[in-house]
Tab-separated table of C-alpha atoms in Angstrom:
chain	number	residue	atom	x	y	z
A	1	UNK	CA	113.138	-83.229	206.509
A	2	UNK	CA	115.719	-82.381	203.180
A	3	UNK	CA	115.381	-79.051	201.958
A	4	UNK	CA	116.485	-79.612	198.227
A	5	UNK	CA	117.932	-75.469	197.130
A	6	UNK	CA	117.983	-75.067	193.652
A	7	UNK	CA	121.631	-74.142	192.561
A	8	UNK	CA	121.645	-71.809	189.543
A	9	UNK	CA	124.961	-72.076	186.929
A	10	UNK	CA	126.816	-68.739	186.665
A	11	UNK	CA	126.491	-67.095	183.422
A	12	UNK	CA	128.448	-68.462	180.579
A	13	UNK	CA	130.483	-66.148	178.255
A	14	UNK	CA	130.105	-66.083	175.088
A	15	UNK	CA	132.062	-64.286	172.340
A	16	UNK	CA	130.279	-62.216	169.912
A	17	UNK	CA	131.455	-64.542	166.917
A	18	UNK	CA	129.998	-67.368	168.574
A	19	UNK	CA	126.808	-65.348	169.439
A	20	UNK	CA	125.980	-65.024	165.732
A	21	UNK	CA	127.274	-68.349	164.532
A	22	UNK	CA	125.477	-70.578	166.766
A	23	UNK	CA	123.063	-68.873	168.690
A	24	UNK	CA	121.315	-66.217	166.499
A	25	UNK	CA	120.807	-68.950	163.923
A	26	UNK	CA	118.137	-70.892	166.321
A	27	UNK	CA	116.614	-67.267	167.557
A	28	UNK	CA	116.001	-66.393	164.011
A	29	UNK	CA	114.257	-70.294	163.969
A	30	UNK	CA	112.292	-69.373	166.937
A	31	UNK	CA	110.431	-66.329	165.964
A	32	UNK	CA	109.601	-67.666	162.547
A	33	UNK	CA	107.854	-70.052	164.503
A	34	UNK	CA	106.004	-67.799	165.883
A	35	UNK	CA	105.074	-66.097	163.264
A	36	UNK	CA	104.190	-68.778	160.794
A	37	UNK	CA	102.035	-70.224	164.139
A	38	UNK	CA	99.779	-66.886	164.099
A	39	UNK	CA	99.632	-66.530	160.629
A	40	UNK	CA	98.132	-70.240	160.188
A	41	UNK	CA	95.802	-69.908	162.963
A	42	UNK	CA	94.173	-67.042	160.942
A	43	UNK	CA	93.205	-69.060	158.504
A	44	UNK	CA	92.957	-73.044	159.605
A	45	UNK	CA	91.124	-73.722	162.548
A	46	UNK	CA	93.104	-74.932	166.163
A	47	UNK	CA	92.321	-78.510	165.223
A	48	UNK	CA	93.765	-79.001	161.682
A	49	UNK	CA	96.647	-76.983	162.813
A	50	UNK	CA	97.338	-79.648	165.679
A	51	UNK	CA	96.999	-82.424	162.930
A	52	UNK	CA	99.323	-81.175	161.186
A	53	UNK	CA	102.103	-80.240	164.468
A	54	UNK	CA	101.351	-83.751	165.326
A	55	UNK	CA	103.688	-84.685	162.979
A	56	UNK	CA	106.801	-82.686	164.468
A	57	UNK	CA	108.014	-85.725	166.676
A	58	UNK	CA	108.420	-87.383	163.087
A	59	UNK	CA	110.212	-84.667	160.696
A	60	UNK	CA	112.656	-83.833	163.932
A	61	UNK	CA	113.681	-87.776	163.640
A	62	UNK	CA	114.026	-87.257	159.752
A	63	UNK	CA	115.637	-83.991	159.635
A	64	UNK	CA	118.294	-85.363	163.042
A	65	UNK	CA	118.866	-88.335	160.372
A	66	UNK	CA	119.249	-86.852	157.073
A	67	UNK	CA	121.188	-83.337	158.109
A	68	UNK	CA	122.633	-83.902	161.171
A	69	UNK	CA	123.442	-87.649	160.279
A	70	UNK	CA	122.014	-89.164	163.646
A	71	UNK	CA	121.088	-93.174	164.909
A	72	UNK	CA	118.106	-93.785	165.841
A	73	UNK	CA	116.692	-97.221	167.438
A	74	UNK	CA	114.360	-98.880	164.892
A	75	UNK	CA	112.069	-99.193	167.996
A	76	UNK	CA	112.294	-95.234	167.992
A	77	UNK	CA	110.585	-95.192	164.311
A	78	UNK	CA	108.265	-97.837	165.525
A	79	UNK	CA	106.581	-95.464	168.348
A	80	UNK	CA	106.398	-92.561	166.232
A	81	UNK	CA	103.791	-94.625	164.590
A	82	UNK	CA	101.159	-94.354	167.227
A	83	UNK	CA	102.038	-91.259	168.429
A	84	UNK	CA	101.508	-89.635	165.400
A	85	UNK	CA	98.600	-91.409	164.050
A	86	UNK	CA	96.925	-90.903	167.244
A	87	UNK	CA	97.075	-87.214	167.258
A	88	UNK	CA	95.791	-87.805	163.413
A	89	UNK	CA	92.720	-89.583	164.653
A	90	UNK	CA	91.840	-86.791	167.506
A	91	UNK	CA	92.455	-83.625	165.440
A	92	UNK	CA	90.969	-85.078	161.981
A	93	UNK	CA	87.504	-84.570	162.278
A	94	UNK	CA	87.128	-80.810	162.306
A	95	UNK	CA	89.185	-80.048	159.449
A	96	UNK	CA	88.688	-76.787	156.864
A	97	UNK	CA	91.198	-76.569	154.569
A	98	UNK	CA	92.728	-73.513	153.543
A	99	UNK	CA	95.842	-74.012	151.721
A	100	UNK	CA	97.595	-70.502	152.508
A	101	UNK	CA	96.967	-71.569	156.319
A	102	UNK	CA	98.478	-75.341	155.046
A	103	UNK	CA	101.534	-74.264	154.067
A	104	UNK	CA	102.139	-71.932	157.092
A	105	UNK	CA	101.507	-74.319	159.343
A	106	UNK	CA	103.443	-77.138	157.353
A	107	UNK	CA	106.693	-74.797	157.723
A	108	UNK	CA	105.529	-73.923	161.036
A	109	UNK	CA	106.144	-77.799	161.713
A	110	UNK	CA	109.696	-77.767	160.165
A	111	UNK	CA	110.586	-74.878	162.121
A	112	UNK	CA	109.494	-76.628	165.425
A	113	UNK	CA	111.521	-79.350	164.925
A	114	UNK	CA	114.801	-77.205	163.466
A	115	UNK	CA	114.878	-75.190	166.694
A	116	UNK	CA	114.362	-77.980	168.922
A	117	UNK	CA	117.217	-79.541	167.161
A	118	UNK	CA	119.222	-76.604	167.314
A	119	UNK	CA	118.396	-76.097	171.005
A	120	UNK	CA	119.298	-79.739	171.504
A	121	UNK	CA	122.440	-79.347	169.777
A	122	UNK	CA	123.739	-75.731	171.650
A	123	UNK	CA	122.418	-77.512	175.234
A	124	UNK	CA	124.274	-80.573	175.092
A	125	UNK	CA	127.242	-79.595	172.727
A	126	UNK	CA	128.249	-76.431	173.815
A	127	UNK	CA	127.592	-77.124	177.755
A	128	UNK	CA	124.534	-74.499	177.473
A	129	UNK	CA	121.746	-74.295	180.269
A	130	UNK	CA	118.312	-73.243	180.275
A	131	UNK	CA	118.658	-70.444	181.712
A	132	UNK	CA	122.119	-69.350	179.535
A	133	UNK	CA	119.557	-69.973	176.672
A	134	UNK	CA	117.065	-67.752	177.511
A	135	UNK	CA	119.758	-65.118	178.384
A	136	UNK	CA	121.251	-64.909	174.948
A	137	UNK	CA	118.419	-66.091	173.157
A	138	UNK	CA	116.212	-63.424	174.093
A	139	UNK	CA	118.014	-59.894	172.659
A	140	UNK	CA	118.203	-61.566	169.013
A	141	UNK	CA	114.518	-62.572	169.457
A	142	UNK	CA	113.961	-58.990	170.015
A	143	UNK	CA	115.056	-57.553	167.707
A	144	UNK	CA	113.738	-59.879	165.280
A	145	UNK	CA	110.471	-59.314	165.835
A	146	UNK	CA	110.907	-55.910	167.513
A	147	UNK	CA	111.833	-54.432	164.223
A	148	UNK	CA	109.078	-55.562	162.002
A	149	UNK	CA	106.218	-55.002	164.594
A	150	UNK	CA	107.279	-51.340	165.121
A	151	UNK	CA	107.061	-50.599	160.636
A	152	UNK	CA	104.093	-52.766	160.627
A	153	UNK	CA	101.938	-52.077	163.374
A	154	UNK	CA	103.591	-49.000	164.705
A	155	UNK	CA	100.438	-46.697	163.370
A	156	UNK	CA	97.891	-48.990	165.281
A	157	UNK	CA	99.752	-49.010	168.640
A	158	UNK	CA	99.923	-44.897	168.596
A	159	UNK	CA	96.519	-44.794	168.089
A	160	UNK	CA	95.391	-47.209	170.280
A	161	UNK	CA	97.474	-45.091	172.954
A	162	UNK	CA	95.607	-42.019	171.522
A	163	UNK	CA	92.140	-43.803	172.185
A	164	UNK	CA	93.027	-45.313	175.388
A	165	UNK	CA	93.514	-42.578	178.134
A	166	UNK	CA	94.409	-45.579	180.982
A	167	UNK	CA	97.079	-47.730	178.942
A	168	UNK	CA	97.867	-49.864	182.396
A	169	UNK	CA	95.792	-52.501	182.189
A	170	UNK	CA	97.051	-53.656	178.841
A	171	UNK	CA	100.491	-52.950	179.968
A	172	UNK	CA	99.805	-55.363	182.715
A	173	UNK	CA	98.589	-57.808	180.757
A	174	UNK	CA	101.469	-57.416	177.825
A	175	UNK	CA	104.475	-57.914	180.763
A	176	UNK	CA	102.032	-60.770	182.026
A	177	UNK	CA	101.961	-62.279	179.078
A	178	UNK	CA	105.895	-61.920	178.648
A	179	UNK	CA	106.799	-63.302	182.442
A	180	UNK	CA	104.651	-66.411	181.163
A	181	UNK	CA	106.544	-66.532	178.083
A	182	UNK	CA	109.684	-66.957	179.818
A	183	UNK	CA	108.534	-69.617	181.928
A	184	UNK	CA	107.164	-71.520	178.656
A	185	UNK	CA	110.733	-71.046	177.243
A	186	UNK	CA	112.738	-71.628	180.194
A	187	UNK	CA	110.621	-74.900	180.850
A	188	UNK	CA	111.268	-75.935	176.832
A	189	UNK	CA	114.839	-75.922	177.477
A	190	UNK	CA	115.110	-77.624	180.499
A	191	UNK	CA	113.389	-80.404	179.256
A	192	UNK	CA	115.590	-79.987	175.984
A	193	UNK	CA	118.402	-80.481	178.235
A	194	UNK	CA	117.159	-83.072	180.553
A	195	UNK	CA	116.360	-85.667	177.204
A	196	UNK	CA	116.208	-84.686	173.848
A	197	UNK	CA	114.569	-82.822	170.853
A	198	UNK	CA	112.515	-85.803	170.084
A	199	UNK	CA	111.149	-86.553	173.589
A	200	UNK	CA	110.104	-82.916	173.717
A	201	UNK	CA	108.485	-82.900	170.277
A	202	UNK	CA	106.559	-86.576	171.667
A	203	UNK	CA	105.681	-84.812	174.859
A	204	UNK	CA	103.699	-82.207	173.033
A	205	UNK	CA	101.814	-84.724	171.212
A	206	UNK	CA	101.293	-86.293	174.706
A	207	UNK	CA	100.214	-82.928	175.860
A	208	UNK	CA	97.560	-82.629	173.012
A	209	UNK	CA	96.130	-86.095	173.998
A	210	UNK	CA	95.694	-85.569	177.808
A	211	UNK	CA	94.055	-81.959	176.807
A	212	UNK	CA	91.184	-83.255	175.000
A	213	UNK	CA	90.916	-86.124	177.660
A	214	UNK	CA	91.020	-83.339	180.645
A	215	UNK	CA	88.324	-81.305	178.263
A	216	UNK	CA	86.030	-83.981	178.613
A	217	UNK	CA	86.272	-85.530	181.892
A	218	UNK	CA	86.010	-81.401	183.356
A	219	UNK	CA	84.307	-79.244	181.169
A	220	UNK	CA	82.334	-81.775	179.568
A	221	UNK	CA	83.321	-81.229	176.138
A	222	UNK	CA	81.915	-83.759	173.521
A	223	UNK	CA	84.265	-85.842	172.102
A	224	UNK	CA	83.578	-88.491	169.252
A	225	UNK	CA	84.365	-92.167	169.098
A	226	UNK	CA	87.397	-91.517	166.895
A	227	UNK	CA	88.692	-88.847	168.975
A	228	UNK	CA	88.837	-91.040	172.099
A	229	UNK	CA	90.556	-94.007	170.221
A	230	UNK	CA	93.081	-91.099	168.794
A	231	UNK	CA	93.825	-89.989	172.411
A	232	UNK	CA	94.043	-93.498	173.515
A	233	UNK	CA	96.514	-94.487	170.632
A	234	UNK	CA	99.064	-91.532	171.181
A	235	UNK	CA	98.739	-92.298	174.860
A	236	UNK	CA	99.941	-96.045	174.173
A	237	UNK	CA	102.899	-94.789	171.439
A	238	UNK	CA	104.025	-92.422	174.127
A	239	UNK	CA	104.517	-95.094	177.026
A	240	UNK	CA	106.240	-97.432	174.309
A	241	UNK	CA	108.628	-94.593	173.620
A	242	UNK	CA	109.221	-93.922	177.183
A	243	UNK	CA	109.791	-97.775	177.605
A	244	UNK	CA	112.234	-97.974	174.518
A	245	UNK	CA	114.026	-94.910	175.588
A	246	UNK	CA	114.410	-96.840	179.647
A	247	UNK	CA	116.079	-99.630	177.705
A	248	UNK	CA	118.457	-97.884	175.488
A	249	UNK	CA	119.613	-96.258	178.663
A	250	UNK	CA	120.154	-99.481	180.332
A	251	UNK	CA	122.441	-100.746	177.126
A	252	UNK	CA	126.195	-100.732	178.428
A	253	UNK	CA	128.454	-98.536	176.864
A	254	UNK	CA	129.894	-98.788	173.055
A	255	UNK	CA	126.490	-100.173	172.094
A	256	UNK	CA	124.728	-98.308	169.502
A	257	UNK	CA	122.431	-95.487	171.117
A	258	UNK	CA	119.939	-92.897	169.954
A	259	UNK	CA	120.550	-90.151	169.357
A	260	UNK	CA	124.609	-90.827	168.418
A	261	UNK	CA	126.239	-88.157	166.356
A	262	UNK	CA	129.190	-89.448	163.893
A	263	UNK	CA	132.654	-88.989	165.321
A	264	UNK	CA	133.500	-86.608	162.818
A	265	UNK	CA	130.281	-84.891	163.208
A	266	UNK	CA	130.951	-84.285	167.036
A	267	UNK	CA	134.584	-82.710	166.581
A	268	UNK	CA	132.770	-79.890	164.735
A	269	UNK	CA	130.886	-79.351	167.687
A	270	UNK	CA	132.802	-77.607	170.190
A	271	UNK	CA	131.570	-75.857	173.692
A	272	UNK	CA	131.617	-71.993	173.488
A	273	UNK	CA	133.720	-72.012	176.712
A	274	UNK	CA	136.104	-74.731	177.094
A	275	UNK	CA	137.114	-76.566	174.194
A	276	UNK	CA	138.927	-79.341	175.977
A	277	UNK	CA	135.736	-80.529	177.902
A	278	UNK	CA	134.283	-83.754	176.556
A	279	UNK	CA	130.473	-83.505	174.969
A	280	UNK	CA	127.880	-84.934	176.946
A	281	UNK	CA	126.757	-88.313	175.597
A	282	UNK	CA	123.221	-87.664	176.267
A	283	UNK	CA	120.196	-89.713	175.511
């Protein structure tokens, strides 16, 4: 029997120049991702705001091709089709609009795909790991959002202290809540780092699918005609896309790939540590 041990990368130094240049930028991303999240949910219901992050997978292609000046595989386009229209089909039926909740979660969707494209970009340019990411990531995220929640809802936590003569529980609960949101970030980036912004973006559509399948087969859940041939659809686009991503793996090298980043594109992107290492060529 082969015990596999996990070996964890030492911690990568970073100077405080690059800190701000390169990795405060997606941190600031991040939390107003967050917020924009909560503040839609307040006012659109769970299933229009999953119609409308179904379309992430798409605007992280776009915004890869038109900013960062990235090829992508027609094929690539292709299965974005059913992935997103599937999701459409599954999510479409309950909707109540609400335009302030709209908009929030419309830029909620560009900010998804931004800082997985960012993420991408720091993980495979500048010879980042997870775990590196969460490091430095997580004192800008702080005080980000530390800032604004203490002058906003500093007056309600005092008094809920006040009211509350046993504040444990909720403490618990609060530092449960942030081990799990570690794990949920840590796991983001790995997968960031094992493919690509664009796989991780079409695995969350994925994950959507399977959830309202799982919701039905357990819990019993009703689910309409439509919604099945939604779930069914994204579940076909995301096996293409997992079959067009095996064969432009397979291609030897010097032939067009996807993701590929412009010569002069790449030069600009140099690793916060060594600068004579070679980028990864990642797909």
């Amino acid at each position: 029997m082969v015990i596999k041990v996990l070996k964890l990368k030492p911690l990568i130094v970073v100077d405080p120049e690059d800190r701000w240049k390169r990795i405060f930028p997606m941190s600031f991303v991040f939390c107003v991702n967050i917020v924009l999240g909560n503040v839609s949910l307040r006012y659109i219901p769970v299933s229009f705001m999953q119609t409308i992050k179904s379309f992430t997978p798409a605007t992280t292609v776009i915004l890869q091709w038109l900013v960062w000046r990235k090829y992508f595989d027609w094929r690539i386009w292709a299965s974005l089709i059913p992935i997103v229209g599937g999701i459409l089909l599954t999510s479409i039926t309950e909707l109540s609009f609400n335009m302030f909740g709209f908009c929030a979660a419309l830029f909620g969707c560009l900010a998804t795909s931004t800082k997985t494209i960012l993420a991408e970009s720091l993980l495979h340019g500048y010879k980042f790991d997870s775990i590196n990411t969460v490091y430095y990531m997580a004192p800008f995220a702080t005080l980000i959002l530390g800032v604004p929640a203490m002058l906003l809802e500093g007056n309600g936590i005092m008094e809920w202290f006040e009211t509350h003569p046993s504040p444990w529980p909720a403490l618990i609960i609060i530092f449960s809540s942030g081990v799990l949101a570690f794990c949920l970030n840590f796991s983001i980036f790995y997968v960031i780092h094992s493919t690509t912004a664009v796989t991780f973006n079409v695995a969350g559509n994925l994950k959507v699918a399977v959830a309202v399948l799982i919701s039905w087969m357990i819990f019993k859940n009703p689910i309409s005609g439509l919604n099945a041939v939604g779930c069914g659809i994204t579940l076909v686009g995301c096996t293409f896309y997992g079959y067009v991503r095996h064969l432009l793996s397979q291609q030897p090298p010097g032939t067009p790939r996807t993701p590929r980043t412009p010569r002069n594109r790449m030069e600009q992107l140099l690793p916060l540590v060594n600068n004579n290492d070679k980028l990864d060529d990642k797909i």
